[in-house]
Amino acid sequence: VKVSQPRADEAHPVKTISQQTLVKDVDRKEEVKLSSKPDVNLMSGNHSSPVRKPGVHKVLSLDATNSPRDPNAVGQFGQAVILPGSKDAEVMKRWDEGHFNVYLSDQIPVDRAVPDTRPESCAQSLVHDDLPSTTVIFCFVDEVWSTLLRSVHSVLNRSPPHLLKEIILVDDASTKDYLKEQLDKYMSQFPKVRIVRLKERQGLIRARLAGAAVAKGEVLTFLDSHIECNVGWLEPLLERVYLDRKKVPCPVIEVISDKDMSYMLVDNFQRGIFKWPLVFGWSPVPENVIKKNNMKDTDPIRCPVMAGGLFSIDKKYFYELGAYDPGLDVWGGENMEISFKIWMCGGEIEIIPCSRVGHIFRGQNPYKFPKDRQKTVERNLARVAEVWLDEYKDLFYGHGYQHLLDKKVINIGNLTEQIELRKRLKCKSFKWYLENVFPDMDTPVVKAEGLTTSLNKQHHKDATLTLPVLFLLIQNQQFNYTWMKNIRQQNLCIGSQNSGSGFALTLCINCNSSEPQDDSVRLRPCQPSSVFQKWEFTHYYVK
Ligand code: LR7
Ligand code: MN
């Protein structure tokens, strides 16, 4: 007898978490200005869907873990686990192996059940019989054993076998011993799992390319190596590709807590966006847009950019688009590159609410960067900006990356092939992208006056932050809010003075503000409710 999986509202309640509060480098305060265009999801974009007959069979609620072997195991059904305080030392000791609770993860079954967090009607939605098959590609470097296994089991257990061609694990030159023979041996139980080993560390972008190069499925599905696919996750993605091969569907990315390993569902109607300087974030589709378009919680949500790690794409289409720029190193920026490329060259990115995958969000990358992390990411972003942003690349450089314009400081490498690819594909302009795909983005090309902060460098030791009228031409009144969350001027950042309540230009650390009594600003402990401690950057300017 199969016991049906508990839904979120029954015996196993699921915590809800707002995506905006936790993802990487996210600007928390998102003000969405409505476009005057009456588009679904705010955008017009590419309308290329050919007409196809509707699907005929229900999504298989296929899940070998519906009645788990060990219903009383720790973390079963995605429940939070509170460890006794006496385990703190062990938890801390193992934390850095993955930058999450590795000690706890190792005790949770590798095939645990998770709550079915899909909107109610997803289980009834219809898909086609003849969907294309997919290769699932996981790249990893020094991934934690239990999370890597849980990722693989979730795909094996929750994907209809005829649609899962294979799983390719690309080992990006991991250094851990357990990822060698022990992994080979474990995976040899599963004929669908293949392991590709890279001799040298390539970074996730070229590792994905190596996986794609040997994939046999018609569709490529990329996933991070610390995820858990939810019930029925695959068919809704493949259905979109089937309907239109230029659609690039992403699952809703839910949250597996890095502390208690619980599976948490996220808010509905979230889309992926970016802010300058190419910082990824989530933003809700505004309420009135949802109402006006009569959007259901199961409708695909068109996204200006994808988070990066989890998506399906028609394999031939991926190569038609020139795949990823292979000049991108290690981590970062490739989500911007593929997003701009998809939209500007005739495709579409969507989040599919009926497809849900949990991901462990970590505070830090647990692996080493072969070169400096910040420089690596900056260089990747500069490559993307140079190829795709046209005149808007000044906005990118203007938000904290002026130093990248100095070719002596950084060598971003050769871009001839990327630029030619864009010409060959006859891709649209970035202006078109902003107007049609992301019309609510605040992108002033030139903005002049306004109030801003200024800090006089002469008062280096005893500086207060005053709020005079901005004179754009004065260099030391120009600050940028960078993706490192610093308020930065050239090489210096606004930070606290050692002595306490003042500000100074110092090495880059975080800072707070307090109520303006006169026109100076002091440091106070952070109070979430205080409007005087929130900073908004409203004036952008380009030389
Ligand atoms: O050198 C590397 N080689 C690798 O194989 C570095 C990483 N990797 C692997 C790594 O083991 C992992 O499986 O690549 C995968 C992604 O790396 P993470 O988990 O460190 O990345 P992330 O989750 O912090 O970052 C997000 O942004 C990245 C930018 O390059 C990638 O696009 C990630 O796939 C992406 N993750 C997601 O989209 C999940 C949701 C996060 C959000 C928002
Ligand atoms: Mn990840």
PDB file of N, CA and C in Angstrom, residues 82 288 348 460:
ATOM      1  N   ILE A  82      16.540  19.903  15.313  1.00  0.00           N
ATOM      2  CA  ILE A  82      17.239  20.708  16.314  1.00  0.00           C
ATOM      3  C   ILE A  82      18.161  19.767  17.080  1.00  0.00           C
ATOM      4  N   ASN A 288      -0.783  44.094  -8.707  1.00  0.00           N
ATOM      5  CA  ASN A 288      -1.756  44.534  -9.725  1.00  0.00           C
ATOM      6  C   ASN A 288      -1.497  43.886 -11.087  1.00  0.00           C
ATOM      7  N   GLU A 348      13.338  32.543 -24.425  1.00  0.00           N
ATOM      8  CA  GLU A 348      12.601  33.037 -23.260  1.00  0.00           C
ATOM      9  C   GLU A 348      13.011  32.270 -22.009  1.00  0.00           C
ATOM     10  N   HIS A 460      40.372  62.390   6.817  1.00  0.00           N
ATOM     11  CA  HIS A 460      40.476  60.948   6.867  1.00  0.00           C
ATOM     12  C   HIS A 460      40.343  60.373   8.268  1.00  0.00           C
TER      13      HIS A 460
END
